[in-house]
Tab-separated table of C-alpha atoms and ligand atoms in Angstrom:
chain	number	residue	atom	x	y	z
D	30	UNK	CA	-28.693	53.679	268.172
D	31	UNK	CA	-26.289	56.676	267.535
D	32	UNK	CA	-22.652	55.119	265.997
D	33	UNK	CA	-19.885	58.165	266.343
D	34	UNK	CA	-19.099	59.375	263.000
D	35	UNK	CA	-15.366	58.443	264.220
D	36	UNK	CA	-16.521	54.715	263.796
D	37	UNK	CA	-18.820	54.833	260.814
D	38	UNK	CA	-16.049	56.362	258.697
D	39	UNK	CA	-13.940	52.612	259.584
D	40	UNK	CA	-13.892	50.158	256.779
D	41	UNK	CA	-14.530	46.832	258.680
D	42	UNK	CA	-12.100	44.445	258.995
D	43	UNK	CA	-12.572	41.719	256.339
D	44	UNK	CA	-8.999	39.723	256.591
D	45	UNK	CA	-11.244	38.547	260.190
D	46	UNK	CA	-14.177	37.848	258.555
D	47	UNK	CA	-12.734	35.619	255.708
D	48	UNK	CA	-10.639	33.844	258.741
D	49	UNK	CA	-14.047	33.728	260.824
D	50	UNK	CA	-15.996	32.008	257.693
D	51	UNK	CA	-13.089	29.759	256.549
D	52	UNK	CA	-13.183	28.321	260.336
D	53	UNK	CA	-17.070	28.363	260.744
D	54	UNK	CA	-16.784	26.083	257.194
D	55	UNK	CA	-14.217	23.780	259.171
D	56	UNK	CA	-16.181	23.666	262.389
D	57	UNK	CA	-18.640	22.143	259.901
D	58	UNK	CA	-16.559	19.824	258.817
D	59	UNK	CA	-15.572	21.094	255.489
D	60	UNK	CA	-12.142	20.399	254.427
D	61	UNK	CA	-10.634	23.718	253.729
D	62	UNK	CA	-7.478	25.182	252.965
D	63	UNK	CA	-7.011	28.206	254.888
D	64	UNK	CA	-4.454	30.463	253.405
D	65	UNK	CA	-6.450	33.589	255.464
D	66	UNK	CA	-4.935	33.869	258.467
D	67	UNK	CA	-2.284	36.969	259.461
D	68	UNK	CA	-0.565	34.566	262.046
D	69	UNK	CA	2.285	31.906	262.392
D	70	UNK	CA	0.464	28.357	263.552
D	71	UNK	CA	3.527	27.416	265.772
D	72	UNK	CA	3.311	27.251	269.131
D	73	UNK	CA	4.861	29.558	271.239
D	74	UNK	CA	8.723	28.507	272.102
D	75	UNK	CA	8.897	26.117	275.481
D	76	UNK	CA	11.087	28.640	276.968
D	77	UNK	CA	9.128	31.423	276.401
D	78	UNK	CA	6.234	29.852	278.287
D	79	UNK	CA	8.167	29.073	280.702
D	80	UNK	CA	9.285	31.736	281.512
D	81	UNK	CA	5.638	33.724	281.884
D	82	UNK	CA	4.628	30.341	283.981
D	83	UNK	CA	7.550	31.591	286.357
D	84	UNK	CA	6.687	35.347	286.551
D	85	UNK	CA	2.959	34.308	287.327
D	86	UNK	CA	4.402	32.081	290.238
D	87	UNK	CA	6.237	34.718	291.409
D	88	UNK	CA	3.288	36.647	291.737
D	89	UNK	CA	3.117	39.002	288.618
D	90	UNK	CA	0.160	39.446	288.885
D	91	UNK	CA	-0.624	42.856	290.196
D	92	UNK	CA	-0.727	46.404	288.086
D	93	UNK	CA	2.424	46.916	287.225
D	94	UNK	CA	4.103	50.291	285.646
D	95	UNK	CA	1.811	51.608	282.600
D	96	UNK	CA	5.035	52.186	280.355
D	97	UNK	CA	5.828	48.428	280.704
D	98	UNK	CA	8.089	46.610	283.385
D	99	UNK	CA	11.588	47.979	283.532
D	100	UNK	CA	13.542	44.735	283.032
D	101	UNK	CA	11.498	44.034	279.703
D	102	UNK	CA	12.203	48.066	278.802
D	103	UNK	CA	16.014	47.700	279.357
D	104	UNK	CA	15.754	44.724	277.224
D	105	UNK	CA	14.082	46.008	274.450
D	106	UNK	CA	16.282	49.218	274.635
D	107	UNK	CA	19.764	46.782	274.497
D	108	UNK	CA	18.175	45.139	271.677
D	109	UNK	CA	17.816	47.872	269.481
D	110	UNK	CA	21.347	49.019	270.200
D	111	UNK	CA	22.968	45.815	269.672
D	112	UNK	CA	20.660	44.558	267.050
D	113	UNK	CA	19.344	47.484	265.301
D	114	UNK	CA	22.460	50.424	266.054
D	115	UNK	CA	20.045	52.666	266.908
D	116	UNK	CA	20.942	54.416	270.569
D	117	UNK	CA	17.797	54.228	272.776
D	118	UNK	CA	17.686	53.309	276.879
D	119	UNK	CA	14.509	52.139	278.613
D	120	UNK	CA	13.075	55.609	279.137
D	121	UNK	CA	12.839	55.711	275.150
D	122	UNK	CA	11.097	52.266	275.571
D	123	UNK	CA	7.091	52.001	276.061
D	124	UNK	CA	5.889	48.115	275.895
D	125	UNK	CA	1.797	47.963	274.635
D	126	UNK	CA	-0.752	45.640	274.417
D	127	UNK	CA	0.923	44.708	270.661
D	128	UNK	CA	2.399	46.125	268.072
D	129	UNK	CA	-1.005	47.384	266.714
D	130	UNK	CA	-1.810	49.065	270.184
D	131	UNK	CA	1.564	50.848	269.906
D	132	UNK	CA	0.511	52.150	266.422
D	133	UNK	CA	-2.549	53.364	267.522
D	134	UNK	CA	-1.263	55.176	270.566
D	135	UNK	CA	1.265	56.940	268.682
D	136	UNK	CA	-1.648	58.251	265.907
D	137	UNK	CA	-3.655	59.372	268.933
D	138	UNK	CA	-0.670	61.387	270.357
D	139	UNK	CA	0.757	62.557	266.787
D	140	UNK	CA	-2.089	63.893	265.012
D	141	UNK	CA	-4.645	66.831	264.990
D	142	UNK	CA	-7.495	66.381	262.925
D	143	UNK	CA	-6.475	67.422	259.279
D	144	UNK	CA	-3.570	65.975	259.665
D	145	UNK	CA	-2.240	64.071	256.534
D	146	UNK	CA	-0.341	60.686	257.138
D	147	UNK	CA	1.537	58.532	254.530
D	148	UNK	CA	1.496	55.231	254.331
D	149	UNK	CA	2.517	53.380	251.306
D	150	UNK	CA	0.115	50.986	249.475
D	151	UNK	CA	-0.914	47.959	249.466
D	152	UNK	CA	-0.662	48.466	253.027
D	153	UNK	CA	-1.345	46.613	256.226
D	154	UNK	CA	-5.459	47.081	256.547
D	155	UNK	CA	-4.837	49.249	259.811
D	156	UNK	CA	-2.780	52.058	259.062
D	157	UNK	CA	-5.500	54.238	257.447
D	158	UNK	CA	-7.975	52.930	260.126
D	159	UNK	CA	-6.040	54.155	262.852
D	160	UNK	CA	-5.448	57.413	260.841
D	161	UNK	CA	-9.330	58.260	260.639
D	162	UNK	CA	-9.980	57.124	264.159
D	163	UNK	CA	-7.741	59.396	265.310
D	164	UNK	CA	-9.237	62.456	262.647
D	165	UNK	CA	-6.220	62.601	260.519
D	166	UNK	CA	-5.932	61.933	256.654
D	167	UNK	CA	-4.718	59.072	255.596
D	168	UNK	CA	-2.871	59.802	252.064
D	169	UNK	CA	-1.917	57.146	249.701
D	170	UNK	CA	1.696	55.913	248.111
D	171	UNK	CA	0.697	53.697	245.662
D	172	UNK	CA	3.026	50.851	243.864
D	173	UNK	CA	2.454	47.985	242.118
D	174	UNK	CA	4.548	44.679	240.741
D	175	UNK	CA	6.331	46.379	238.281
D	176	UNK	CA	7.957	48.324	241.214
D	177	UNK	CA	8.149	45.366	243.169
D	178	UNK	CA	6.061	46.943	245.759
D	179	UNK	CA	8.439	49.935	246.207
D	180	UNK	CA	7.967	53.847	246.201
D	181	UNK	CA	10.772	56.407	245.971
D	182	UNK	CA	11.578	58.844	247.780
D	183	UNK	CA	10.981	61.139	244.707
D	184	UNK	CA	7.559	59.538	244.859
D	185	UNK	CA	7.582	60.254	248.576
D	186	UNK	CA	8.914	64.208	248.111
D	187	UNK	CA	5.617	64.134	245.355
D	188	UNK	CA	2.792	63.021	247.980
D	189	UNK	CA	3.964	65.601	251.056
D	190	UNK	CA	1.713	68.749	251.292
D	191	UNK	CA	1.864	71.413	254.267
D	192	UNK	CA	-0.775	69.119	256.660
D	193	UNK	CA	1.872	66.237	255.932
D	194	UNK	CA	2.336	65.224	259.282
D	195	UNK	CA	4.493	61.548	259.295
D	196	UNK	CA	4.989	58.620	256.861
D	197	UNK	CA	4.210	54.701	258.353
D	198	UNK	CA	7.042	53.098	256.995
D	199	UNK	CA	6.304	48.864	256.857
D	200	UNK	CA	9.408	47.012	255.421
D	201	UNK	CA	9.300	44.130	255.352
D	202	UNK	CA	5.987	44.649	254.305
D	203	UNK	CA	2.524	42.842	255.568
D	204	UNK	CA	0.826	42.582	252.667
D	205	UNK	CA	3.112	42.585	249.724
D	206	UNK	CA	6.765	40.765	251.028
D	207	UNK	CA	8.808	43.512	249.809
D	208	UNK	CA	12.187	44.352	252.276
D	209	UNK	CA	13.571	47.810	251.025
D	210	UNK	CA	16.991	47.707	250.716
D	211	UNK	CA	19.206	49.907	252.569
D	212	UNK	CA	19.798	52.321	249.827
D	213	UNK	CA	16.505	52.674	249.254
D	214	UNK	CA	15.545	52.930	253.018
D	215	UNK	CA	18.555	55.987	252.703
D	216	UNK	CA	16.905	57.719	250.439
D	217	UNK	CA	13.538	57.524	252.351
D	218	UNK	CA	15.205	58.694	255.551
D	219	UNK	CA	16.648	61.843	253.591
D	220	UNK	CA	13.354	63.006	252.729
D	221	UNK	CA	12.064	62.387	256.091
D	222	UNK	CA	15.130	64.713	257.696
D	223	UNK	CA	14.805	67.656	254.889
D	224	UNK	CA	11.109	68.055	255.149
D	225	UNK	CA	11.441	67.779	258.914
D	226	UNK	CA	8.481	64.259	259.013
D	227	UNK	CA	8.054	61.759	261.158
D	228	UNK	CA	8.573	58.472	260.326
D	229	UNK	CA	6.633	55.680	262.200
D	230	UNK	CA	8.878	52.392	261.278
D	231	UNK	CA	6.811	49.809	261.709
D	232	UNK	CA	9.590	46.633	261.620
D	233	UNK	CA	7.374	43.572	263.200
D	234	UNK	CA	8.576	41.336	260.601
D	235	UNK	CA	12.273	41.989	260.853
D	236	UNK	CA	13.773	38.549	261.298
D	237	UNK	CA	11.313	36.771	258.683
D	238	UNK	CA	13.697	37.465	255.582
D	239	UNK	CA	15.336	35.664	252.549
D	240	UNK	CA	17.898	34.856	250.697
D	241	UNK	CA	20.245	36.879	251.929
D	242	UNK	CA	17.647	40.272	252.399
D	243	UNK	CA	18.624	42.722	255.225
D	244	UNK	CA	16.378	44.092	257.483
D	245	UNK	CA	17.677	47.860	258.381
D	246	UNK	CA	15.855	50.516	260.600
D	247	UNK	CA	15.075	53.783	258.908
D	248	UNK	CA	16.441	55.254	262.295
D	249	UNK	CA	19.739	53.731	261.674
D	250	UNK	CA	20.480	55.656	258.556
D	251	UNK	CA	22.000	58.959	260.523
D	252	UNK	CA	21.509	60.978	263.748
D	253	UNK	CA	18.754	63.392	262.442
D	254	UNK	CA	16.931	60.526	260.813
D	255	UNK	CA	16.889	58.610	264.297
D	256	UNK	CA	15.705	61.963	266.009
D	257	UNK	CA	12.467	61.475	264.069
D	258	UNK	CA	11.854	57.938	263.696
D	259	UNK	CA	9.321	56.025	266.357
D	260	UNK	CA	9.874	52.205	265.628
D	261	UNK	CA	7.151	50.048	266.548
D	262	UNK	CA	7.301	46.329	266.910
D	263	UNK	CA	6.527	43.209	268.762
D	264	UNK	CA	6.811	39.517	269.528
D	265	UNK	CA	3.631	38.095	267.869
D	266	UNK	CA	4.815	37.359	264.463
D	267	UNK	CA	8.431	36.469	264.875
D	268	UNK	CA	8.376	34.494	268.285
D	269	UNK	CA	4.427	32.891	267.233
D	270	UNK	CA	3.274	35.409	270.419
D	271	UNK	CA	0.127	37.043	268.535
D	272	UNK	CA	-2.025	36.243	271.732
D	273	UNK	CA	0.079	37.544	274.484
D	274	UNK	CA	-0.554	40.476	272.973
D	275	UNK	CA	2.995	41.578	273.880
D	276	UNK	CA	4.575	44.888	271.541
D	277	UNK	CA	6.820	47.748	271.881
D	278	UNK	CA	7.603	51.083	270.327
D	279	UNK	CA	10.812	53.237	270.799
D	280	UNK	CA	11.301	56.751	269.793
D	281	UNK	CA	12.122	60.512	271.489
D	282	UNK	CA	11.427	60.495	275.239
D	283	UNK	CA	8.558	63.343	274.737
D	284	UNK	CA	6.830	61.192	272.515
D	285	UNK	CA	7.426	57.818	275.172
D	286	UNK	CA	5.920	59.995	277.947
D	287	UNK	CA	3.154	60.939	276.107
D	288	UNK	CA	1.817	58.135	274.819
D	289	UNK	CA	2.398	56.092	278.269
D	290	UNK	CA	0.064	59.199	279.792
D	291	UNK	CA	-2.887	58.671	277.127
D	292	UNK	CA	-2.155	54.770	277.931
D	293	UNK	CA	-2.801	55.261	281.401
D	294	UNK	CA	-6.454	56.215	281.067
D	295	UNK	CA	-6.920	53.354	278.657
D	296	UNK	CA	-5.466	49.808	279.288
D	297	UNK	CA	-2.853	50.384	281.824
D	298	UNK	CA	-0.204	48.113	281.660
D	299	UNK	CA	-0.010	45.048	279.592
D	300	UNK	CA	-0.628	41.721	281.225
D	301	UNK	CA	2.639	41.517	283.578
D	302	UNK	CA	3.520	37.875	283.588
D	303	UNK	CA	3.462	37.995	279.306
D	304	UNK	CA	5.505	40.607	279.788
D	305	UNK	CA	8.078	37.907	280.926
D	306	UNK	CA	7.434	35.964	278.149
D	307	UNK	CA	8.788	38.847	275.787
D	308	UNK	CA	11.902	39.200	278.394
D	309	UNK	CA	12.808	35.592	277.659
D	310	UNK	CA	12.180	36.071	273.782
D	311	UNK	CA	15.124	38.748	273.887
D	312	UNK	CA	17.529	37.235	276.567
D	313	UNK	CA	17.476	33.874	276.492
D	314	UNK	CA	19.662	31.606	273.910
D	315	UNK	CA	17.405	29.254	272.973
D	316	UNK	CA	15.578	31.919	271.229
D	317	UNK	CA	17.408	32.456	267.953
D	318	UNK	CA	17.141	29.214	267.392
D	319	UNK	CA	13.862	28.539	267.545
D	320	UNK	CA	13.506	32.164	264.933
D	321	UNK	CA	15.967	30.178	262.689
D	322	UNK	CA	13.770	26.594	262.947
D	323	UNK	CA	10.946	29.044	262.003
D	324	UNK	CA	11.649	30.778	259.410
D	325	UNK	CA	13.178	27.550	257.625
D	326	UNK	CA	9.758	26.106	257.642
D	327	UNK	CA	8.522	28.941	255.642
D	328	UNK	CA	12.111	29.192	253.465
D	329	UNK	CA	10.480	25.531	251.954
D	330	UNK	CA	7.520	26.643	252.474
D	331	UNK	CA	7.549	30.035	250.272
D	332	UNK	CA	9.268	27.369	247.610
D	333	UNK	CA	6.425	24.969	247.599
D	334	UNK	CA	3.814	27.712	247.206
D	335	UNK	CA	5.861	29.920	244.420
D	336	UNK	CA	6.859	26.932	242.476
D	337	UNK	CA	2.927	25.648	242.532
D	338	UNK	CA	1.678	28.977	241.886
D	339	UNK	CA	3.701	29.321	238.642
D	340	UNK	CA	1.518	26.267	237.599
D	341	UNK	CA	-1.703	28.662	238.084
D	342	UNK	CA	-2.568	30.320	234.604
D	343	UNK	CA	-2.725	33.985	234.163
D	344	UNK	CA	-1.558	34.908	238.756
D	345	UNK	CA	1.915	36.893	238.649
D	346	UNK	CA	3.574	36.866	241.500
D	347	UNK	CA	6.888	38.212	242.502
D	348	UNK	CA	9.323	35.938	245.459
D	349	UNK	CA	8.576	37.657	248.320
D	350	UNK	CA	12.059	38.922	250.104
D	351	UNK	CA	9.934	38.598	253.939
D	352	UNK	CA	7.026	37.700	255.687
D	353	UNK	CA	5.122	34.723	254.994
D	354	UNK	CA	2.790	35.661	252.327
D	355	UNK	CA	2.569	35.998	248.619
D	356	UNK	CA	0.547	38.752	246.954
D	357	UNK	CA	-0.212	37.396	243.427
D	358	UNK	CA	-1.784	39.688	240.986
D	359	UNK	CA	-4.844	38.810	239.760
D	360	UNK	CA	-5.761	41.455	236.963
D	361	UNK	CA	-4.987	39.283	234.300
D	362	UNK	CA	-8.063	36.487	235.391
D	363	UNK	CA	-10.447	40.224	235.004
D	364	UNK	CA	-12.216	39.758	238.512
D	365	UNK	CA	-11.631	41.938	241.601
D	366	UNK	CA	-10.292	40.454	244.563
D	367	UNK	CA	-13.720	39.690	246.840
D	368	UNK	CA	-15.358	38.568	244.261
D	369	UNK	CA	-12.388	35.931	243.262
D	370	UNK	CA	-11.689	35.089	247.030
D	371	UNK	CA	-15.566	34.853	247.701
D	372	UNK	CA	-16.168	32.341	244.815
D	373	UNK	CA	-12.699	30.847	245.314
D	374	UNK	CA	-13.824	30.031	248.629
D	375	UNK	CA	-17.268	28.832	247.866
D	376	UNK	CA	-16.153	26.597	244.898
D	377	UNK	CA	-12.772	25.159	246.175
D	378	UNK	CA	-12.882	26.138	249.813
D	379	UNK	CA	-9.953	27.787	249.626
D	380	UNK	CA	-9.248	30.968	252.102
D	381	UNK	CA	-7.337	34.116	250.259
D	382	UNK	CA	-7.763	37.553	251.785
D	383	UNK	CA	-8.835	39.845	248.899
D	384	UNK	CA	-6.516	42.531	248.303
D	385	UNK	CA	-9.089	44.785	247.916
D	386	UNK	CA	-8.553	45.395	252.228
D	387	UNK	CA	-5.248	46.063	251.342
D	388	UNK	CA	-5.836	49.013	249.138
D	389	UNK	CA	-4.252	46.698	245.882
D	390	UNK	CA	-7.761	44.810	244.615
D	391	UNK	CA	-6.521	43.234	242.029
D	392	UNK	CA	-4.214	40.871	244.159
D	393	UNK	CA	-4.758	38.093	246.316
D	394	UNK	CA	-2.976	37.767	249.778
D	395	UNK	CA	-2.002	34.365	250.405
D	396	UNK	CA	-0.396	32.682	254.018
D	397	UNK	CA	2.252	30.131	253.756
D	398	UNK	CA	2.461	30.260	257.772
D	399	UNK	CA	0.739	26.893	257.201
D	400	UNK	CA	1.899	23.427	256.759
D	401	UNK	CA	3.210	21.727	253.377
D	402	UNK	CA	0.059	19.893	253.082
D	403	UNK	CA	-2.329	22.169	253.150
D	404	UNK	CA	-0.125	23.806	250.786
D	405	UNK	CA	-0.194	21.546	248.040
D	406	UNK	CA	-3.701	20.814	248.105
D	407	UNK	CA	-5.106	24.562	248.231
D	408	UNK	CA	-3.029	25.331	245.675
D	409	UNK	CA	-4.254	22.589	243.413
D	410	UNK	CA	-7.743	23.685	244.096
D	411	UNK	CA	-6.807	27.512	243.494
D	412	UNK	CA	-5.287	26.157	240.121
D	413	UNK	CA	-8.389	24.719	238.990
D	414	UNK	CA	-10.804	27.754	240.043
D	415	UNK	CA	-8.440	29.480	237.987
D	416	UNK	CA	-8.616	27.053	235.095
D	417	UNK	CA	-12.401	27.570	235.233
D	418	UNK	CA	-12.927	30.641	234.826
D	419	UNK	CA	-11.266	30.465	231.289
H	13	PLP	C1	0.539	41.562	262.673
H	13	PLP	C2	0.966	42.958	262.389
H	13	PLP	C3	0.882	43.953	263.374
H	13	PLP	C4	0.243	43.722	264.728
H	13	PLP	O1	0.987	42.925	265.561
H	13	PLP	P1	0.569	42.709	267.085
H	13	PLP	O2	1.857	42.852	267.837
H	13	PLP	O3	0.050	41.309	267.165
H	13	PLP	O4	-0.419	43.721	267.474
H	13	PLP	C5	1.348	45.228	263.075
H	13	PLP	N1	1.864	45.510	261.873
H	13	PLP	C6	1.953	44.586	260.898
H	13	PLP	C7	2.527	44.977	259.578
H	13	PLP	C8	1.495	43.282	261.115
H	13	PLP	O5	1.555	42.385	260.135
C-alpha cells in the first residue's frame, strides 16, 4: 500500500508506545511504576464537569461555530488581558480540538514548503512533526544542563537564515522544566521584532511553576513583539482536561480567520458541551483553587523525586522551575536513552520516556504527575538498575 512521503518522513511517536507497553505490563498484572505518561492523573475539577453536564442538558449538542463558541472566545480573550497583559478580544480568539490541534493548524497556515522553523531542543516530540507534515524545515536550537535548558537570543540571531520563517517558543518547557525568565524571554522577543519572525508561544504549562518562577508571555514584552506572537494553549494539563480535548490559540485576526477557514474543512468545531467545561475553568472561583491543590501535590511531589534521585549514582538532574517532570542526564551511566528506558523497563518495570524522542538522548524524561507511592518505589528500582550497570 502507497504511504505519502508526507507521513513516512514522521518519526513515530514513542512517549505512546512506552505508555501503551507500561499499561499492557499492568493489564497483566505486573506491578509497575509508570513514570511515562505526559498527563496529570487527577480527575477533572467537580465544577468543571458540571458545568459540561449542564451545557449538554441544555442541548449543546448541535454544530456549533467552527472558531469556537463566543462565550468561551470572550473568555479566553479577558483572560489573556487580565492574566497575561496582552490586548486580544474574541475575534483574535480560535478554540481547537487541543492545544496540539492549534499548533498544527497554525504550521498548516504559516508555512510553504522550504520553510525553516525554530524550535529549541530538547523539545516537545511534536513540534518538528508538525513542521514536516506541513513541508517546512524544522531547524534545531540545541541546549543542554549546563545552560539549564536555555538558548540566547545570540544563539537564536545564529540559527535564522533567509527561509527562517517563525520560532516555537515552549517555556515552561515539556520536556526539560526550564521557565525562561523575563529578561531572557526580552531578549528573545527583540530578536523576533528586528528580524521581523514569528513567534508561536506555546504557554500550556503556565500555572505549573515553582518557587517563586514567573510565567510571562513573549507577547507581553512590547507592542511589536505582540504583533507577531500567536500563543497557543489549553486546559488539559493545568485543569487535568487532556481528554476533552479542549485548546486555544490567540494571535493577529488574519491569522485567526485563516486557520478557522482550513479548520472548517477538517474537524469543525470542537465538541460544544466541553467547550463549557473550559468556560467554567476560566470563570468560575472554585477554579484557582483547585490549580493551587494541584500543583501542591507536585510541589512535594518534585521534592520526593529530586531528593531520591540524588541517591541514584552517576543521573544529574537540575530542579525543574515547571511542569511535572524531571529530565535527568544520563551520559555519565554511557547508554543512550532507549536502550536505558527499554532495559530499565524490562528489569525493574519502571516507565521513563527516552529522551532520545525529545531530540536530548542522553536524558531520561521522568513524570511526577503520579502519586508519592509510586514515587518512592520506582525510584528505588531506577536506583538499583543504575547500581547494576556499574
Ligand atoms: C501536552 C502538551 C500539548 C498538547 O496539549 P493538548 O491541549 O492536550 O493538545 C502541547 N504542548 C505541550 C508542550 C504539551 O506538553
Amino acid at each position: 500500500m502507497h504511504i505519502s512521503q508526507r507521513v513516512r518522513l514522521l518519526t513515530p511517536a514513542l512517549t505512546l508506545s512506552v505508555s501503551a507497553r507500561a499499561k499492557a505490563m499492568q493489564n497483566r498484572g505486573i506491578d509497575v511504576c509508570n513514570f511515562s505518561a505526559g498527563r496529570p492523573e487527577f480527575d477533572t475539577p467537580d465544577h468543571i464537569k458540571a458545568a459540561a453536564q449542564r451545557a449538554l442538558d441544555e442541548g449543546k449538542t448541535k454544530y456549533g461555530p467552527v472558531g469556537g463558541e463566543p462565550e468561551l472566545r470572550e473568555v479566553i480573550a479577558h483572560k489573556l488581558r487580565t492574566e497575561n497583559g496582552l490586548a486580544y478580544t474574541a475575534e483574535n480568539v480560535a478554540v481547537n480540538n487541543g492545544a496540539k490541534h492549534a499548533l498544527f493548524n497554525l504550521m498548516m497556515v504559516l508555512l510553504e514548503p522550504g520553510d525553516e522553523v525554530l524550535i529549541h531542543a530538547p523539545y516537545w516530540l511534536s513540534f518538528p512533526e508538525m513542521v514536516k507534515l506541513a513541508g517546512g524545515v524544522p531547524v534545531l536550537i540545541e541546549t543542554d544542563l549546563a545552560s539549564g535548558y536555555k538558548f540566547t537570543p545570540a544563539e537564536l540571531e545564529r540559527a535564522i537564515t533567509p527561509r527562517t520563517r517563525l520560532l516555537i517558543f515552549n517555556s515552561p518547557s515539556n520536556p526539560s522544566g526550564a521557565v525562561f525568565t523575563p529578561e531572557e524571554i526580552r531578549g528573545i522577543a527583540k530578536v523576533i521584532v528586528d528580524k521581523k519572525l514569528l513567534v508561536v508561544s506555546d504557554e500550556i504549562f503556565e500555572k505549573i511553576v515553582y518557587d517563586g518562577a514567573e510565567h510571562v508571555s513573549i507577547g507581553s514584552m512590547s507592542p511589536e513583539a505582540f504583533a507577531r506572537t500567536i500563543v497557543v494553549s489549553g486546559f488539559s494539563k493545568i485543569y487535568s482536561m487532556t481528554g476533552w480535548r479542549v485548546g486555544y490559540m490567540a494571535g493577529p485576526v488574519e491569522i485567526i480567520n485563516a486557520v478557522i477557514s482550513a479548520q472548517s474543512h477538517s474537524t469543525s468545531n470542537v465538541c460544544s458541551f466541553a467547550q463549557y467545561g473550559g468556560v467554567a475553568a476560566y470563570t468560575d472561583e472554585r477554579s484557582s483553587q483547585c490549580v493551587e491543590q494541584m500543583r501542591q501535590a507536585y510541589v512535594q511531589r518534585r521534592r520526593a523525586m529530586m531528593d531520591l534521585l540524588a541517591d541514584v549514582p552517576g543521573l544529574r538532574c537540575r530542579m525543574p522551575e515547571g511542569t511535572f517532570y524531571l529530565f535527568p542526564y544520563i551520559g555519565d551511566t554511557g547508554m543512550r536513552s532507549v536502550e536505558f528506558c527499554e532495559a530499565l523497563l524490562e528489569s525493574q518495570k519502571v516507565a521513563a520516556v527516552a529522551g532520545a524522542v525529545f531530540g536530548a538522548d542522553d536524558h531520561i524524561r521522568l513524570s511526577f504527575a503520579t502519586d508519592l507511592e509510586v514515587i518512592e518505589k520506582g525510584m528505588k528500582r531506577l536506583a538499583s538498575f543504575v547500581r547494576s550497570l556499574s
